[in-house]
Coordinates of C-alpha atoms in Angstrom, one line a residue:
X1034 CA 19.3 14.1 18.0
X1035 CA 19.4 11.3 15.5
X1036 CA 16.3 11.0 13.6
X1037 CA 16.6 7.4 13.3
X1038 CA 16.3 6.9 16.8
X1039 CA 12.7 8.4 16.8
X1040 CA 11.6 6.7 13.7
X1041 CA 13.0 3.4 16.0
X1042 CA 11.1 4.6 18.6
X1043 CA 7.7 4.8 16.9
X1044 CA 8.4 1.4 15.1
X1045 CA 8.3 -0.2 18.5
X1046 CA 5.3 1.9 19.7
X1047 CA 3.9 0.8 16.4
X1048 CA 4.5 -3.0 16.7
X1049 CA 5.1 -3.0 20.6
X1050 CA 7.4 -5.9 19.8
X1051 CA 11.4 -5.4 18.7
X1052 CA 11.7 -7.8 16.3
X1053 CA 9.0 -7.0 14.4
X1054 CA 10.4 -3.7 14.7
X1055 CA 13.5 -4.7 13.4
X1056 CA 12.2 -6.8 10.9
X1057 CA 10.4 -3.6 9.3
X1058 CA 12.9 -1.1 9.6
X1059 CA 15.8 -3.9 8.1
X1060 CA 18.1 -3.6 11.5
X1061 CA 19.3 -6.3 13.6
X1062 CA 17.2 -6.7 17.6
X1063 CA 20.5 -5.9 19.1
X1064 CA 20.3 -2.3 17.2
X1065 CA 16.7 -1.6 17.4
X1066 CA 17.6 -2.3 21.4
X1067 CA 20.1 -0.1 21.3
X1068 CA 18.9 2.7 20.1
X1069 CA 15.6 2.3 22.0
X1070 CA 18.1 2.2 25.2
X1071 CA 20.1 5.4 23.9
X1072 CA 17.0 7.6 23.4
X1073 CA 16.1 6.8 27.0
X1074 CA 19.5 7.5 28.1
X1075 CA 19.1 11.0 26.0
X1076 CA 15.9 12.3 27.4
X1077 CA 16.6 10.5 31.2
X1078 CA 13.1 8.7 31.0
X1079 CA 12.1 4.8 30.0
X1080 CA 9.6 4.7 27.3
X1081 CA 8.8 1.0 27.3
X1082 CA 7.6 -1.4 30.1
X1083 CA 9.8 -4.7 28.8
X1084 CA 7.8 -8.0 29.7
X1085 CA 7.8 -11.1 27.6
X1086 CA 5.8 -11.0 24.8
X1087 CA 4.1 -7.8 26.0
X1088 CA 5.7 -4.4 25.4
X1089 CA 4.0 -1.4 26.6
X1090 CA 4.5 2.3 26.6
X1091 CA 5.5 4.5 29.8
X1092 CA 3.5 7.7 30.6
X1093 CA 6.6 9.2 29.4
X1094 CA 6.6 7.0 26.4
X1095 CA 2.7 7.9 25.0
X1096 CA 4.0 12.0 26.1
X1097 CA 7.2 11.2 23.6
X1098 CA 4.8 8.9 20.8
X1099 CA 2.9 12.7 20.2
X1100 CA 5.5 14.7 19.9
X1101 CA 8.1 12.2 17.7
X1102 CA 5.0 12.0 14.8
X1103 CA 5.4 16.1 14.6
X1104 CA 9.6 16.0 14.5
X1105 CA 9.5 13.4 11.8
X1106 CA 7.0 14.8 9.7
X1107 CA 8.8 18.3 9.9
X1108 CA 12.2 16.7 9.4
X1109 CA 10.4 15.2 6.2
X1110 CA 9.2 18.3 4.8
X1111 CA 12.3 20.0 5.0
X1112 CA 14.7 17.3 3.6
X1113 CA 12.6 17.4 0.8
X1114 CA 12.1 21.4 0.3
X1115 CA 15.5 21.3 1.1
X1116 CA 17.0 19.0 -1.4
X1117 CA 14.2 20.2 -4.3
X1118 CA 16.1 21.4 -7.3
X1119 CA 15.4 25.3 -7.4
X1120 CA 13.5 25.1 -10.9
X1121 CA 10.6 23.3 -9.1
X1122 CA 8.5 24.9 -6.7
X1123 CA 7.0 22.5 -4.9
X1124 CA 7.1 18.2 -4.1
X1125 CA 4.1 15.5 -4.0
X1126 CA 5.1 12.1 -2.3
X1127 CA 2.7 9.3 -3.5
X1128 CA 2.5 6.2 -2.2
X1129 CA 0.7 3.0 -4.4
X1130 CA 0.7 -0.8 -4.4
X1131 CA 2.4 -2.3 -7.3
X1132 CA -0.9 -3.5 -9.3
X1133 CA -3.3 -0.3 -8.7
X1134 CA 0.1 1.4 -11.0
X1135 CA -0.6 -0.7 -13.2
X1136 CA -4.3 -0.6 -13.3
X1137 CA -4.9 3.3 -13.0
X1138 CA -2.4 5.5 -10.9
X1139 CA -0.3 5.6 -14.1
X1140 CA -2.8 7.4 -15.7
X1141 CA -3.3 9.6 -12.9
X1142 CA 0.6 9.8 -13.3
X1143 CA 0.9 11.1 -16.3
X1144 CA -2.1 14.1 -15.6
X1145 CA -0.4 15.3 -12.8
X1146 CA 3.2 15.9 -14.9
X1147 CA 0.8 17.5 -17.5
X1148 CA -0.6 19.6 -15.6
X1149 CA 2.2 20.1 -12.9
X1150 CA 5.5 20.5 -14.3
X1151 CA 7.3 22.3 -11.9
X1152 CA 6.3 20.3 -9.1
X1153 CA 8.7 17.3 -8.0
X1154 CA 6.9 14.0 -7.5
X1155 CA 8.6 11.0 -5.8
X1156 CA 6.6 7.7 -6.0
X1157 CA 7.1 4.3 -3.8
X1158 CA 5.7 1.0 -4.7
X1159 CA 5.0 -0.5 -1.6
X1160 CA 2.9 -2.8 0.4
X1161 CA -0.4 -2.0 2.1
X1162 CA 1.5 -2.1 5.9
X1163 CA 4.2 0.2 4.6
X1164 CA 1.6 2.4 2.7
X1165 CA -0.3 3.0 6.0
X1166 CA 2.4 3.5 7.8
X1167 CA 4.4 6.1 6.0
X1168 CA 1.2 8.3 5.6
X1169 CA 0.6 8.2 9.5
X1170 CA 4.7 9.2 9.7
X1171 CA 3.9 12.0 7.4
X1172 CA 6.4 10.4 5.0
X1173 CA 3.9 10.1 2.2
X1174 CA 1.5 13.4 1.1
X1175 CA -0.9 10.5 -0.2
X1176 CA -1.5 7.1 -1.3
X1177 CA -3.1 4.5 -3.8
X1178 CA -4.3 1.5 -2.0
X1179 CA -7.3 -1.5 -2.7
X1180 CA -8.0 -1.6 1.5
X1181 CA -7.9 2.0 3.3
X1182 CA -7.0 2.4 6.9
X1183 CA -9.7 2.9 9.6
X1184 CA -7.4 5.2 11.1
X1185 CA -8.0 9.1 12.6
X1186 CA -6.1 11.4 10.8
X1187 CA -6.4 10.1 7.7
X1188 CA -9.1 11.0 4.8
X1189 CA -10.4 8.6 2.3
X1190 CA -11.7 9.2 -1.1
X1191 CA -13.1 6.1 -4.0
X1192 CA -11.1 7.2 -7.1
X1193 CA -12.2 3.9 -9.2
X1194 CA -14.3 0.6 -9.8
X1195 CA -12.3 -2.4 -10.6
X1196 CA -13.8 -5.1 -12.5
X1197 CA -12.2 -8.3 -11.4
X1198 CA -12.6 -11.2 -14.1
X1199 CA -12.0 -14.7 -14.3
X1200 CA -9.1 -15.4 -16.5
X1201 CA -7.9 -19.1 -18.4
X1202 CA -5.5 -19.8 -20.2
X1203 CA -8.0 -22.7 -21.4
X1204 CA -10.7 -21.4 -23.9
X1205 CA -14.3 -22.1 -23.8
X1206 CA -14.6 -24.0 -20.6
X1207 CA -16.3 -23.4 -17.7
X1208 CA -15.7 -21.7 -14.0
X1209 CA -15.7 -25.7 -12.5
X1210 CA -12.4 -26.5 -15.1
X1211 CA -11.4 -23.4 -14.5
X1212 CA -11.2 -23.5 -11.1
X1213 CA -10.3 -27.0 -10.7
X1214 CA -6.7 -27.1 -12.3
X1215 CA -4.3 -24.6 -11.3
X1216 CA -6.5 -22.3 -9.9
X1217 CA -4.2 -19.0 -9.0
X1218 CA -5.5 -17.2 -5.8
X1219 CA -5.0 -13.9 -6.1
X1220 CA -5.1 -11.8 -2.5
X1221 CA -7.0 -8.6 -3.7
X1222 CA -7.4 -6.9 -0.4
X1223 CA -9.7 -8.5 2.7
X1224 CA -13.0 -7.7 1.3
X1225 CA -12.0 -9.3 -1.7
X1226 CA -11.1 -12.5 0.1
X1227 CA -14.6 -12.5 1.7
X1228 CA -17.0 -12.3 -1.3
X1229 CA -14.4 -15.0 -3.1
X1230 CA -15.6 -17.0 -0.4
X1231 CA -19.5 -16.3 -0.8
X1232 CA -19.0 -16.9 -4.1
X1233 CA -17.0 -20.1 -3.9
X1234 CA -17.5 -22.0 -0.6
X1235 CA -16.6 -25.4 -2.1
X1236 CA -13.3 -24.1 -3.4
X1237 CA -10.5 -26.0 -1.9
X1238 CA -7.4 -24.4 -1.2
X1239 CA -5.5 -23.4 -4.0
X1240 CA -2.3 -24.5 -4.5
X1241 CA -0.9 -21.2 -5.7
X1242 CA -1.8 -17.7 -4.0
X1243 CA 0.1 -14.3 -5.0
X1244 CA -0.3 -10.9 -3.5
X1245 CA 0.3 -9.1 -7.6
X1246 CA -1.6 -9.8 -10.4
X1247 CA 1.5 -9.4 -12.9
X1248 CA 2.9 -12.8 -10.6
X1249 CA -0.2 -13.7 -11.4
X1250 CA 0.1 -13.5 -14.8
X1251 CA 3.1 -15.1 -15.3
X1252 CA 2.6 -18.4 -12.8
X1253 CA -0.2 -18.7 -15.8
X1254 CA 1.5 -18.7 -18.6
X1255 CA 4.0 -20.2 -16.8
X1256 CA 1.6 -24.2 -17.2
X1257 CA -2.0 -23.2 -17.4
X1258 CA -4.3 -22.4 -14.9
X1259 CA -6.8 -19.5 -14.4
X1260 CA -7.1 -16.8 -12.0
X1261 CA -9.3 -13.5 -11.0
X1262 CA -7.3 -10.3 -12.5
X1263 CA -8.9 -7.0 -13.1
X1264 CA -10.1 -6.4 -17.0
X1265 CA -7.4 -3.7 -17.6
X1266 CA -4.6 -6.5 -17.3
X1267 CA -6.8 -9.3 -18.7
X1268 CA -7.9 -7.5 -22.1
X1269 CA -4.3 -6.8 -23.7
X1270 CA -3.6 -10.6 -23.2
X1271 CA -7.5 -11.6 -24.6
X1272 CA -7.0 -9.6 -27.4
X1273 CA -2.9 -11.4 -27.9
X1274 CA -5.7 -14.6 -27.5
X1275 CA -3.4 -16.0 -24.7
X1276 CA -5.9 -15.9 -21.6
X1277 CA -9.6 -16.0 -22.3
X1278 CA -12.5 -14.7 -20.4
X1279 CA -14.7 -17.9 -18.7
X1280 CA -18.1 -17.3 -19.7
X1281 CA -20.6 -17.3 -16.9
X1282 CA -17.9 -16.3 -14.0
X1283 CA -19.0 -13.8 -11.5
X1284 CA -17.4 -10.4 -11.8
X1285 CA -16.1 -9.1 -8.5
X1286 CA -15.7 -5.6 -8.2
X1287 CA -13.0 -4.0 -6.0
X1288 CA -13.3 0.0 -4.8
X1289 CA -10.0 1.9 -5.6
X1290 CA -9.3 5.0 -2.7
X1291 CA -6.7 7.9 -2.7
X1292 CA -6.2 8.3 1.2
X1293 CA -4.2 11.0 2.5
X1294 CA -3.9 13.4 5.5
X1295 CA -6.6 16.6 5.7
X1296 CA -4.0 18.8 5.9
X1297 CA -2.1 18.5 3.1
X1298 CA -4.8 19.4 1.6
X1299 CA -3.7 23.3 2.3
X1300 CA -0.6 22.2 0.0
X1301 CA -0.3 23.2 -3.8
X1302 CA 0.9 19.9 -4.8
X1303 CA -1.8 17.9 -3.7
X1304 CA -4.8 20.8 -4.3
X1305 CA -2.7 19.5 -8.1
X1306 CA -2.9 15.9 -7.2
X1307 CA -6.7 15.7 -6.7
X1308 CA -7.5 18.0 -9.8
X1309 CA -5.9 15.5 -11.8
X1310 CA -8.2 12.7 -10.7
X1311 CA -10.7 14.4 -12.2
X1312 CA -9.1 14.0 -15.2
X1313 CA -9.0 18.3 -14.8

């Protein structure tokens, strides 16, 4: 069986929508429908009840769901193992949010490589939803993120506290002036959004929004303005006097986590990864 058929089935089962599944898989909707039809013909069973805006798994689809996830995880492990250089003993597949790489994960990766040079490591920079999806499918051993999923079968461990401070391209201004002109709203996760709204209930909807601190910095340098950024990002630009901390602005702390499947801890590569988190 073509393994892509199972991947397509799992994506449709997750989204309950053929069009959304097509977008996630970078396919056309007709290609997704054709793959599901081919899989149903192979299995001799209907997998989905198709109604307008309401796609549900059939009993056969629910039974396949359990096996499909296991089969895909086994395939990914086999593929990685077969492809390993003979000088390497194991592999580790890591996912990470873009900004978390700069903030803290890059340092962890260096420690890991130093202590385990015989372990192959793949690092994918992905969005939060893609990280959760690949973890659930067993395509990642672990992932670093701000808002960990409350999903059965995944373990969560806090790795860092990330202070977010308000920085402006203009020195010596107060909070009101900093946020009144060219304020860039950075999406640091749902928990951050709640705290931000509580701290600044009267702030009008910002005209500039992004989910990346690095993108926010580029916007600030282009036309001036202010944004909440991690200290790790802001400090270097403060040293160069390109950004300035806004005095008396509240600090908003975000927690960063590593998320992984518990069974992965039986593998040498994940044990080394966890030790590297502790700086050992």
